[in-house]
């Protein structure tokens, strides 16, 4: 299977994303160490700052998507990348918590603009039947880019000097600029005129869509199972060796890169996407049961159960991601793809914010009953998606499935 799609807008988007996520992976890996060891912030200040910036990004998501619809997604995406480059460079000058907060909030707004514009850009530049497939390619290259960035960051971490951290930050800044340069190859996607009457942020008034967004956001809590709950569970509640934590992460990364595009087949229409969400909930519930069963077992049995759980979990993850893309594109009106993609992203952000507390309390704190409760919750969430999608389809007039034609 190819990592990049066929030549055209989808490949341009994939190449830009690959370059950008190398820098993002570098920053994600090194950020906490830079802010504490070089800037001098406390761990509590870093945590508070990241929470505040996450809230800013969440609130800004839908309005930034609206701007992408009104002024053209390519221009907004380019502006967001350039603003992110400037904010990243400004991190070098951060010396206190207030300045970190200011720079972080500006970065959060730029990130929200980039997410909303990217969704509208895909909707406008790629044929409707290829949108989910394109998102699948972007997720695959994102995993590759972040992995490369994480490895690159290891050089600076090993040096543990301010010069090393600054070099990695400037590398991240350069990736934003290169990603923007690549995006210039993409044809201009014209802005879509707003309706003459009615509210502007219609996504926030679309109750069925918001219901789906909440369900999908709660389902996304499962991402915290692998990178938060499972490491603690393996270390504290099983006899499995600690290196298995990395092995489970590797299973996830490789599977996403190799099979995300294939897993997206059949989710281009709303009915297929809703079925995929239902399957995702069921399969993630099975993964939770496998993780729970590993507690107290002999080492060979625990290792087998944990690896099986990681394998099953990533299958559910692949279906969950593809289902969310198909539904969010399918329910969005043609003139509001940007703001709907921004609103859809709010659910994922909300899930990411509550996941640490939920998964550590239930899976790690409660043990086996907590794992089973989580599994039952994911199963229920998946079962609820098809009726909510049906409600959404009945609540809106049918639109012709004609994608805007890029010009310029």
XYZ file of C-alpha atoms in Angstrom:
408
model
C 0.000 0.000 0.000
C 1.219 3.499 -0.806
C 1.648 6.098 1.890
C 0.767 8.981 -0.437
C -2.357 9.235 -2.609
C -2.395 9.715 -6.368
C -0.950 12.992 -7.757
C -3.345 15.903 -7.321
C -4.837 17.921 -4.446
C -4.893 14.947 -2.074
C -1.167 14.313 -2.540
C -0.357 17.996 -2.042
C -2.323 17.976 1.210
C -0.574 14.793 2.311
C 2.911 16.157 1.600
C 2.158 19.397 3.436
C 0.773 17.429 6.377
C 3.787 15.104 6.475
C 6.242 18.002 6.700
C 4.131 19.864 9.255
C 3.699 16.862 11.542
C 7.436 16.174 11.672
C 7.712 19.539 13.397
C 4.650 18.868 15.502
C 6.086 15.553 16.683
C 9.306 17.309 17.628
C 7.465 19.935 19.687
C 5.138 17.440 21.387
C 8.110 15.389 22.497
C 10.268 18.235 23.739
C 7.745 20.846 24.929
C 7.446 19.843 28.589
C 11.222 19.594 29.019
C 11.861 22.915 27.254
C 9.285 24.762 29.340
C 10.481 23.355 32.663
C 14.246 22.893 32.209
C 14.999 25.830 29.902
C 12.269 28.407 30.531
C 11.998 27.564 34.224
C 8.257 27.046 34.559
C 6.910 24.652 37.175
C 5.106 21.465 36.187
C 1.880 22.945 37.580
C 2.291 26.069 35.424
C 2.879 23.980 32.302
C -0.208 21.889 33.038
C -2.364 24.956 33.676
C -1.088 26.677 30.547
C -1.780 23.661 28.341
C -5.283 23.351 29.791
C -6.065 27.017 29.117
C -4.719 26.861 25.568
C -6.734 23.697 24.911
C -9.899 25.535 26.014
C -9.049 28.484 23.750
C -8.563 26.135 20.803
C -11.871 24.415 21.543
C -13.835 27.679 21.695
C -12.177 29.036 18.535
C -12.728 25.919 16.403
C -16.150 26.679 14.942
C -15.623 30.444 14.377
C -12.312 29.728 12.624
C -14.062 27.177 10.414
C -16.671 29.814 9.574
C -13.899 32.169 8.422
C -12.535 29.422 6.177
C -15.957 29.071 4.542
C -16.370 32.801 4.035
C -12.848 33.805 2.936
C -11.590 30.623 1.302
C -9.957 27.690 3.104
C -6.600 27.797 1.312
C -5.945 31.390 2.332
C -6.969 30.737 5.945
C -4.845 27.587 6.054
C -1.810 29.460 4.743
C -2.374 32.294 7.226
C -2.695 29.746 10.053
C 0.580 28.042 9.104
C 2.436 31.360 8.908
C 0.960 32.488 12.226
C 1.974 29.159 13.784
C 5.519 29.647 12.496
C 5.672 33.125 14.050
C 4.274 31.906 17.380
C 6.678 28.960 17.416
C 9.623 31.300 16.868
C 8.293 33.500 19.681
C 8.634 30.572 22.103
C 12.377 31.197 22.094
C 11.717 34.561 23.799
C 9.414 33.112 26.493
C 10.837 33.673 29.962
C 7.769 33.662 32.226
C 4.364 32.063 32.671
C 2.370 35.106 31.405
C 4.360 35.275 28.150
C 4.020 31.507 27.700
C 0.270 31.871 28.154
C 0.019 34.671 25.578
C 2.053 32.788 22.978
C 0.218 29.555 23.740
C -3.204 31.113 23.281
C -2.182 32.654 19.954
C -0.890 29.256 18.846
C -4.185 27.690 19.923
C -6.180 30.098 17.737
C -3.885 29.413 14.782
C -4.243 25.674 15.348
C -8.039 25.982 15.444
C -7.971 27.958 12.187
C -5.785 25.309 10.577
C -8.122 22.464 11.574
C -11.276 24.157 10.310
C -9.610 25.283 7.096
C -8.184 21.814 6.448
C -11.647 20.256 6.592
C -13.101 22.872 4.237
C -10.066 22.540 1.967
C -10.592 18.796 1.638
C -14.307 19.322 1.001
C -13.616 21.917 -1.694
C -10.552 20.483 -3.431
C -11.312 16.756 -3.367
C -14.323 14.987 -4.977
C -16.998 14.079 -2.450
C -16.415 10.336 -2.777
C -12.698 10.783 -2.021
C -12.919 13.028 1.059
C -12.855 10.273 3.680
C -10.080 8.451 1.826
C -8.053 11.667 1.780
C -8.546 12.122 5.515
C -7.355 8.542 5.958
C -4.179 9.287 4.017
C -3.625 12.419 6.116
C -3.962 10.435 9.333
C -1.498 7.826 8.095
C 1.137 10.408 7.150
C 0.470 12.255 10.425
C 1.527 9.142 12.344
C 4.679 8.864 10.232
C 5.491 12.559 10.668
C 4.977 12.587 14.425
C 7.087 9.441 14.798
C 9.931 10.997 12.791
C 9.630 14.175 14.837
C 9.749 12.239 18.102
C 12.941 10.468 17.018
C 14.466 13.787 15.927
C 13.598 15.343 19.270
C 15.595 12.614 20.986
C 18.799 14.319 19.821
C 17.929 17.535 21.618
C 16.686 15.699 24.682
C 19.941 13.753 24.891
C 21.922 17.014 24.783
C 19.601 18.623 27.375
C 20.869 22.129 26.637
C 19.015 25.319 25.830
C 20.751 25.475 22.459
C 19.478 21.995 21.635
C 15.907 22.837 22.621
C 15.993 26.112 20.668
C 17.280 24.284 17.587
C 14.324 21.879 17.751
C 11.863 24.756 18.153
C 13.319 26.532 15.126
C 13.116 23.259 13.180
C 9.394 23.168 14.014
C 9.113 26.760 12.794
C 10.746 25.814 9.482
C 8.349 22.892 8.961
C 5.397 25.288 9.179
C 6.938 27.456 6.468
C 7.762 24.506 4.207
C 4.257 23.078 4.704
C 2.814 26.447 3.640
C 5.066 26.547 0.562
C 3.883 23.094 -0.495
C 0.271 24.160 -0.005
C 0.748 26.944 -2.570
C 0.649 24.208 -5.220
C -2.976 23.554 -4.337
C -5.575 25.264 -6.567
C -7.542 28.055 -4.921
C -10.806 26.861 -3.419
C -13.287 29.749 -3.718
C -15.130 30.977 -0.633
C -18.769 29.983 -0.307
C -21.240 32.862 0.134
C -23.096 32.849 3.427
C -26.890 32.543 3.354
C -28.589 35.927 3.194
C -30.675 35.237 6.281
C -30.406 33.229 9.463
C -27.642 32.630 12.018
C -24.021 32.483 10.950
C -22.705 29.689 13.185
C -25.345 27.177 12.209
C -23.244 24.193 13.314
C -23.691 25.242 16.936
C -27.491 25.265 16.439
C -27.645 21.894 14.696
C -28.789 19.702 17.599
C -28.475 16.315 15.858
C -24.980 17.174 14.661
C -23.983 18.385 18.125
C -25.384 15.161 19.590
C -23.173 13.189 17.222
C -20.213 15.422 18.102
C -20.707 14.672 21.810
C -21.012 10.933 21.166
C -17.913 10.957 18.985
C -16.012 13.044 21.516
C -16.876 10.622 24.317
C -15.881 7.717 22.087
C -12.514 9.420 21.488
C -11.713 8.909 25.164
C -10.473 5.498 23.987
C -7.324 7.188 22.625
C -6.335 7.666 26.271
C -6.440 3.924 26.878
C -3.235 3.265 24.969
C -1.079 6.228 25.944
C -2.330 6.842 29.507
C -4.155 3.886 31.066
C -2.285 0.967 29.522
C 1.251 2.027 30.557
C 0.083 2.463 34.165
C -1.897 -0.791 34.041
C 1.064 -2.764 32.697
C 3.454 -1.282 35.251
C 1.218 -1.585 38.317
C -1.273 -4.400 37.721
C 0.371 -6.994 35.478
C 3.496 -9.156 35.434
C 4.274 -8.123 31.841
C 7.681 -6.504 31.202
C 7.656 -2.724 30.890
C 9.035 -2.838 27.344
C 5.624 -4.126 26.313
C 4.336 -0.540 26.645
C 6.470 0.460 23.662
C 5.479 -2.695 21.796
C 1.778 -1.833 22.134
C 2.473 1.705 20.923
C 4.374 0.299 17.961
C 1.486 -2.012 17.056
C -0.835 0.996 17.029
C 1.425 3.237 14.948
C 2.227 0.606 12.328
C -1.403 -0.465 11.971
C -2.599 3.114 11.488
C 0.030 3.802 8.843
C -0.649 0.579 6.948
C -4.401 0.158 7.248
C -6.154 3.507 7.902
C -6.885 4.018 4.200
C -8.227 0.482 3.814
C -10.350 0.820 6.961
C -12.024 3.912 5.515
C -13.643 1.968 2.673
C -17.400 2.013 2.909
C -17.566 5.062 5.158
C -18.002 7.613 2.354
C -21.790 7.612 2.849
C -23.656 8.267 6.090
C -25.127 4.785 6.448
C -21.759 3.072 6.019
C -20.062 5.506 8.380
C -22.716 4.962 11.063
C -22.248 1.187 10.821
C -18.495 1.642 11.162
C -19.027 3.670 14.353
C -21.196 0.882 15.749
C -18.522 -1.710 14.932
C -15.855 0.523 16.473
C -17.699 0.710 19.788
C -18.087 -3.067 19.909
C -14.474 -3.851 19.018
C -13.059 -1.313 21.505
C -15.239 -2.946 24.180
C -13.580 -6.287 23.344
C -10.158 -4.631 23.674
C -11.079 -3.359 27.145
C -12.049 -6.896 28.169
C -8.708 -8.255 26.925
C -6.786 -5.584 28.825
C -8.786 -6.338 31.968
C -8.123 -10.076 31.663
C -4.351 -9.515 31.661
C -4.306 -8.464 35.317
C -2.965 -11.123 37.657
C -2.076 -13.559 34.867
C 1.278 -15.245 34.331
C 3.745 -13.242 32.266
C 3.306 -15.152 28.968
C -0.493 -15.010 29.208
C -0.456 -11.333 30.192
C 1.822 -10.467 27.258
C -0.431 -12.344 24.814
C -3.597 -10.696 26.160
C -2.088 -7.210 26.119
C -0.769 -7.528 22.565
C -4.120 -8.960 21.444
C -5.882 -6.064 23.158
C -3.629 -3.524 21.430
C -4.289 -5.171 18.064
C -8.057 -5.272 18.590
C -8.110 -1.710 19.947
C -6.406 -0.248 16.878
C -8.960 -1.928 14.604
C -11.688 -0.122 16.517
C -9.643 3.083 16.372
C -9.358 2.848 12.573
C -13.120 2.385 12.165
C -13.922 5.131 14.677
C -11.742 7.664 12.850
C -13.146 6.801 9.419
C -16.727 6.895 10.699
C -16.253 10.364 12.187
C -14.921 11.764 8.922
C -17.734 10.258 6.843
C -20.432 11.548 9.173
C -18.963 15.026 9.675
C -18.550 15.561 5.923
C -21.903 13.974 5.110
C -23.949 16.054 7.545
C -22.325 19.410 6.747
C -24.131 21.744 4.309
C -22.047 22.657 1.257
C -21.726 26.294 2.375
C -20.575 25.429 5.921
C -18.023 22.620 5.673
C -15.402 24.649 7.516
C -17.475 25.467 10.565
C -18.910 21.935 10.721
C -15.418 20.436 10.610
C -14.430 22.876 13.347
C -17.419 21.850 15.450
C -16.637 18.172 14.860
C -13.103 18.793 16.109
C -14.519 20.223 19.341
C -15.760 16.760 20.286
C -12.316 15.231 19.828
C -10.755 18.033 21.874
C -13.307 17.559 24.644
C -12.596 13.841 24.687
C -8.876 14.520 24.915
C -9.417 16.816 27.885
C -11.497 14.380 29.945
C -9.674 11.192 28.929
C -6.814 11.408 31.479
C -9.192 11.657 34.439
C -11.669 9.065 33.141
C -9.227 6.345 32.124
C -6.958 6.666 35.153
C -9.909 6.664 37.553
C -11.705 3.713 35.980
C -9.080 1.485 34.367
C -6.199 2.083 36.769
C -8.099 3.027 39.931
C -10.971 0.529 39.749
C -9.128 -2.239 37.978
C -11.077 -4.954 36.169
C -14.563 -3.504 36.930
C -13.389 -0.145 35.599
C -12.103 -1.683 32.357
C -15.415 -3.480 31.881
C -17.383 -0.310 32.603
C -15.331 1.532 30.008
C -15.913 -1.250 27.501
C -19.660 -1.180 28.097
C -19.673 2.592 27.663
C -17.869 2.397 24.323
C -20.273 -0.305 23.176
C -23.267 1.886 24.100
C -21.790 4.965 22.409
C -21.271 3.023 19.190
C -24.843 1.728 19.273
C -26.194 5.268 19.676
C -24.451 6.701 16.606
C -26.702 5.166 13.868
C -29.990 6.477 15.378
C -28.444 9.921 15.929
C -27.229 9.999 12.317
C -30.725 8.957 11.210
C -32.191 11.828 13.243
C -29.736 14.228 11.616
C -30.588 13.031 8.101
C -34.309 13.517 8.714
C -33.792 17.014 10.123
C -32.268 18.589 7.013
C -33.222 18.982 3.371
C -31.318 16.846 0.903
C -28.495 18.608 -0.929
C -27.069 17.637 -4.283
C -23.720 15.906 -3.802
C -21.748 18.297 -5.976
C -18.319 19.354 -4.769
C -17.149 22.925 -5.428
C -14.812 23.165 -8.401
C -11.386 24.619 -7.548
C -10.326 27.546 -9.684
C -7.135 29.476 -10.155
